[in-house]
mmCIF file of C-alpha atoms in Angstrom:
data_model
loop_
_atom_site.group_PDB
_atom_site.id
_atom_site.type_symbol
_atom_site.label_atom_id
_atom_site.label_comp_id
_atom_site.label_asym_id
_atom_site.label_seq_id
_atom_site.Cartn_x
_atom_site.Cartn_y
_atom_site.Cartn_z
ATOM 1 C CA MET T 1 -153.360 -24.511 8.785
ATOM 2 C CA CYS T 2 -151.822 -21.111 7.963
ATOM 3 C CA SER T 3 -151.596 -21.840 4.252
ATOM 4 C CA ALA T 4 -155.121 -23.272 4.145
ATOM 5 C CA GLU T 5 -156.497 -20.176 5.892
ATOM 6 C CA ALA T 6 -154.654 -17.871 3.483
ATOM 7 C CA LYS T 7 -156.058 -19.724 0.459
ATOM 8 C CA LYS T 8 -159.623 -19.531 1.794
ATOM 9 C CA CYS T 9 -159.283 -15.814 2.596
ATOM 10 C CA ILE T 10 -157.945 -15.109 -0.892
ATOM 11 C CA GLU T 11 -160.750 -17.154 -2.435
ATOM 12 C CA ALA T 12 -163.423 -15.386 -0.357
ATOM 13 C CA GLU T 13 -162.116 -11.869 -1.024
ATOM 14 C CA ALA T 14 -160.520 -12.073 -4.483
ATOM 15 C CA GLY T 15 -162.425 -14.888 -6.156
ATOM 16 C CA GLN T 16 -160.023 -16.117 -8.793
ATOM 17 C CA PHE T 17 -156.406 -16.700 -7.798
ATOM 18 C CA GLU T 18 -153.446 -18.832 -8.747
ATOM 19 C CA ILE T 19 -150.974 -20.475 -6.389
ATOM 20 C CA LYS T 20 -147.490 -19.839 -7.774
ATOM 21 C CA SER T 21 -145.582 -21.608 -5.002
ATOM 22 C CA GLU T 22 -145.956 -22.678 -1.403
ATOM 23 C CA GLY T 23 -143.787 -24.251 1.217
ATOM 24 C CA PRO T 24 -142.760 -24.005 4.843
ATOM 25 C CA GLY T 25 -143.827 -20.573 6.123
ATOM 26 C CA TYR T 26 -144.925 -19.002 2.842
ATOM 27 C CA LEU T 27 -147.579 -18.948 0.134
ATOM 28 C CA ILE T 28 -147.038 -17.138 -3.157
ATOM 29 C CA ALA T 29 -150.313 -16.437 -4.953
ATOM 30 C CA SER T 30 -151.447 -14.225 -7.797
ATOM 31 C CA PHE T 31 -154.749 -12.360 -7.341
ATOM 32 C CA ASP T 32 -156.394 -8.967 -7.820
ATOM 33 C CA GLU T 33 -154.439 -6.549 -5.625
ATOM 34 C CA ARG T 34 -157.657 -4.731 -4.630
ATOM 35 C CA ALA T 35 -158.341 -7.744 -2.397
ATOM 36 C CA VAL T 36 -155.224 -7.187 -0.251
ATOM 37 C CA ASP T 37 -156.924 -4.912 2.310
ATOM 38 C CA PRO T 38 -160.029 -7.105 2.786
ATOM 39 C CA ILE T 39 -157.794 -10.173 3.123
ATOM 40 C CA ALA T 40 -155.550 -8.394 5.646
ATOM 41 C CA ASP T 41 -158.591 -7.324 7.674
ATOM 42 C CA ARG T 42 -159.758 -10.912 8.207
ATOM 43 C CA ILE T 43 -156.719 -13.219 8.117
ATOM 44 C CA SER T 44 -155.454 -14.283 11.548
ATOM 45 C CA LEU T 45 -152.481 -16.627 11.201
ATOM 46 C CA THR T 46 -150.431 -14.522 8.783
ATOM 47 C CA HIS T 47 -147.984 -11.814 9.851
ATOM 48 C CA LYS T 48 -147.372 -9.907 6.609
ATOM 49 C CA ILE T 49 -148.695 -9.642 3.072
ATOM 50 C CA GLY T 50 -146.304 -8.500 0.401
ATOM 51 C CA ARG T 51 -145.451 -8.315 -3.279
ATOM 52 C CA HIS T 52 -143.220 -11.254 -4.219
ATOM 53 C CA LEU T 53 -140.008 -10.036 -5.845
ATOM 54 C CA CYS T 54 -138.024 -13.241 -6.334
ATOM 55 C CA SER T 55 -137.055 -16.610 -4.912
ATOM 56 C CA PHE T 56 -133.526 -17.958 -5.064
ATOM 57 C CA ASP T 57 -130.994 -20.352 -3.627
ATOM 58 C CA PRO T 58 -128.423 -18.680 -1.365
ATOM 59 C CA SER T 59 -125.606 -19.804 -3.674
ATOM 60 C CA ASP T 60 -127.085 -17.969 -6.692
ATOM 61 C CA ILE T 61 -128.627 -14.542 -6.077
ATOM 62 C CA SER T 62 -128.609 -13.511 -9.743
ATOM 63 C CA SER T 63 -132.434 -13.275 -9.812
ATOM 64 C CA VAL T 64 -132.094 -10.178 -7.594
ATOM 65 C CA ASP T 65 -130.556 -8.359 -10.597
ATOM 66 C CA ASP T 66 -133.996 -8.158 -12.258
ATOM 67 C CA ILE T 67 -135.705 -6.402 -9.329
ATOM 68 C CA GLN T 68 -136.703 -2.778 -9.781
ATOM 69 C CA LEU T 69 -137.871 -1.163 -6.573
ATOM 70 C CA PRO T 70 -140.104 1.902 -6.477
ATOM 71 C CA GLU T 71 -138.350 5.189 -5.790
ATOM 72 C CA GLY T 72 -137.158 5.630 -2.216
ATOM 73 C CA SER T 73 -134.891 4.185 0.433
ATOM 74 C CA PHE T 74 -135.079 0.560 1.502
ATOM 75 C CA ALA T 75 -134.093 -1.887 4.227
ATOM 76 C CA ILE T 76 -134.055 -5.675 4.204
ATOM 77 C CA ARG T 77 -135.349 -7.632 7.200
ATOM 78 C CA SER T 78 -134.518 -11.321 7.392
ATOM 79 C CA ARG T 79 -136.186 -14.257 9.141
ATOM 80 C CA ARG T 80 -135.410 -17.963 9.181
ATOM 81 C CA PHE T 81 -138.546 -20.050 9.158
ATOM 82 C CA GLU T 82 -138.316 -22.630 11.941
ATOM 83 C CA GLY T 83 -134.519 -22.404 12.028
ATOM 84 C CA ARG T 84 -133.979 -23.420 8.402
ATOM 85 C CA MET T 85 -130.770 -22.668 6.467
ATOM 86 C CA LYS T 86 -128.679 -22.656 9.651
ATOM 87 C CA ASP T 87 -125.486 -22.950 7.617
ATOM 88 C CA ILE T 88 -126.205 -19.676 5.770
ATOM 89 C CA ASP T 89 -125.016 -16.382 7.274
ATOM 90 C CA SER T 90 -128.188 -14.288 6.972
ATOM 91 C CA GLN T 91 -126.392 -10.972 7.515
ATOM 92 C CA ASP T 92 -123.918 -11.768 4.738
ATOM 93 C CA LEU T 93 -126.798 -12.683 2.428
ATOM 94 C CA ILE T 94 -128.595 -9.426 3.286
ATOM 95 C CA ARG T 95 -125.418 -7.471 2.496
ATOM 96 C CA LYS T 96 -125.049 -9.187 -0.899
ATOM 97 C CA VAL T 97 -128.711 -8.658 -1.858
ATOM 98 C CA GLY T 98 -128.622 -5.101 -0.497
ATOM 99 C CA ALA T 99 -125.491 -4.308 -2.519
ATOM 100 C CA LYS T 100 -127.283 -5.277 -5.738
ATOM 101 C CA LEU T 101 -130.416 -3.282 -4.891
ATOM 102 C CA SER T 102 -128.542 -0.219 -3.604
ATOM 103 C CA LYS T 103 -127.296 0.620 -7.106
ATOM 104 C CA GLU T 104 -130.676 2.273 -7.749
ATOM 105 C CA ASN T 105 -132.062 2.911 -4.249
ATOM 106 C CA PRO T 106 -130.359 4.162 -1.078
ATOM 107 C CA VAL T 107 -130.258 1.953 2.017
ATOM 108 C CA ARG T 108 -131.821 3.393 5.183
ATOM 109 C CA LEU T 109 -132.154 0.936 8.044
ATOM 110 C CA LYS T 110 -134.248 3.205 10.264
ATOM 111 C CA ASP T 111 -137.624 4.217 8.851
ATOM 112 C CA PRO T 112 -137.058 3.209 5.199
ATOM 113 C CA ASP T 113 -139.568 4.095 2.477
ATOM 114 C CA ILE T 114 -139.649 0.448 1.356
ATOM 115 C CA GLU T 115 -139.355 -2.510 3.694
ATOM 116 C CA LEU T 116 -138.183 -5.733 2.078
ATOM 117 C CA HIS T 117 -138.458 -9.078 3.839
ATOM 118 C CA MET T 118 -136.288 -12.076 3.209
ATOM 119 C CA ILE T 119 -137.707 -15.399 4.390
ATOM 120 C CA MET T 120 -135.212 -18.229 4.605
ATOM 121 C CA SER T 121 -137.188 -21.442 4.166
ATOM 122 C CA ASP T 122 -136.752 -24.191 1.556
ATOM 123 C CA ARG T 123 -135.435 -21.356 -0.639
ATOM 124 C CA VAL T 124 -134.886 -17.671 0.044
ATOM 125 C CA HIS T 125 -137.961 -15.571 -0.762
ATOM 126 C CA LEU T 126 -137.762 -11.798 -1.079
ATOM 127 C CA PHE T 127 -140.900 -9.680 -0.877
ATOM 128 C CA MET T 128 -141.873 -6.049 -0.480
ATOM 129 C CA GLU T 129 -144.215 -5.492 2.459
ATOM 130 C CA VAL T 130 -147.665 -4.276 1.468
ATOM 131 C CA ARG T 131 -149.551 -4.898 4.720
ATOM 132 C CA ASP T 132 -148.488 -5.775 8.235
ATOM 133 C CA ILE T 133 -151.352 -7.726 9.799
ATOM 134 C CA ASP T 134 -152.687 -6.115 12.997
ATOM 135 C CA ARG T 135 -153.215 -9.075 15.301
ATOM 136 C CA ASN T 136 -153.610 -6.981 18.485
ATOM 137 C CA ILE T 137 -157.420 -6.910 18.299
ATOM 138 C CA LEU T 138 -157.453 -10.692 18.587
ATOM 139 C CA GLU T 139 -155.149 -10.552 21.619
ATOM 140 C CA THR T 140 -157.613 -8.250 23.432
ATOM 141 C CA ARG T 141 -160.299 -10.923 23.009
ATOM 142 C CA LYS T 142 -158.345 -13.641 24.824
ATOM 143 C CA VAL T 143 -160.239 -15.464 27.535
ATOM 144 C CA GLY T 144 -158.242 -13.857 30.358
ATOM 145 C CA GLU T 145 -159.284 -10.387 29.172
ATOM 146 C CA ARG T 146 -163.016 -11.090 29.557
ATOM 147 C CA PRO T 147 -164.975 -10.327 32.749
ATOM 148 C CA PHE T 148 -166.645 -13.776 32.739
ATOM 149 C CA PHE T 149 -165.288 -16.823 30.973
ATOM 150 C CA SER T 150 -165.201 -20.569 30.810
ATOM 151 C CA PRO T 151 -161.780 -22.104 31.418
ATOM 152 C CA ILE T 152 -162.231 -24.108 28.211
ATOM 153 C CA SER T 153 -161.750 -21.590 25.458
ATOM 154 C CA LEU T 154 -160.212 -21.321 22.004
ATOM 155 C CA HIS T 155 -157.709 -18.539 21.340
ATOM 156 C CA PRO T 156 -159.449 -15.847 19.233
ATOM 157 C CA ARG T 157 -156.751 -16.127 16.553
ATOM 158 C CA TYR T 158 -157.595 -19.813 16.013
ATOM 159 C CA ALA T 159 -161.328 -19.172 16.241
ATOM 160 C CA ARG T 160 -160.993 -16.560 13.474
ATOM 161 C CA ALA T 161 -158.889 -18.992 11.407
ATOM 162 C CA ILE T 162 -161.553 -21.695 11.733
ATOM 163 C CA ILE T 163 -164.217 -19.259 10.524
ATOM 164 C CA ASN T 164 -161.948 -18.271 7.619
ATOM 165 C CA LEU T 165 -161.469 -21.954 6.728
ATOM 166 C CA THR T 166 -165.212 -22.194 6.051
ATOM 167 C CA GLY T 167 -164.741 -19.828 3.116
ATOM 168 C CA ALA T 168 -167.521 -17.598 4.419
ATOM 169 C CA HIS T 169 -167.880 -14.253 2.715
ATOM 170 C CA ARG T 170 -168.354 -10.963 4.546
ATOM 171 C CA GLY T 171 -171.926 -10.850 5.871
ATOM 172 C CA ASP T 172 -172.506 -14.632 5.725
ATOM 173 C CA THR T 173 -174.006 -16.420 8.721
ATOM 174 C CA ILE T 174 -172.250 -19.399 10.274
ATOM 175 C CA LEU T 175 -173.932 -21.792 12.678
ATOM 176 C CA ASP T 176 -171.736 -22.917 15.552
#
């Protein structure tokens, strides 16, 4: 459902786009970067939007050699999607990738200028964070936070995702 929602949000806000790759826990798409903020403002099942830097197998990180980061310090944050790549030492992989990137940019783990994320899924995907999705507004709309409510209720995050799956554009009317 997450990938389907992301595709519909990109389509609604950017129009034309191309799916480069998708798999467990990620979608890599090419679209007009001016659509990033409108997409981030409406998407509900995604945590971060970023600029894809490379994808690689843990045994061959040579594709990292081609990455040129903007000026400034950086840090790499790692996450295994649903416990994948259990046999890979994520901290060792971060050190190896960081060593290659630190030739041009200094490493600063606290408050870096550039935050890189490494998702360990079917492959390792490295991206530079562009937007962190603020999901707190949806949490404040949960049924328990309302003065009057029906015990049968859909979590606001899923309700937003269902609306996004319609492909509705900003200002459209949807009949429930």
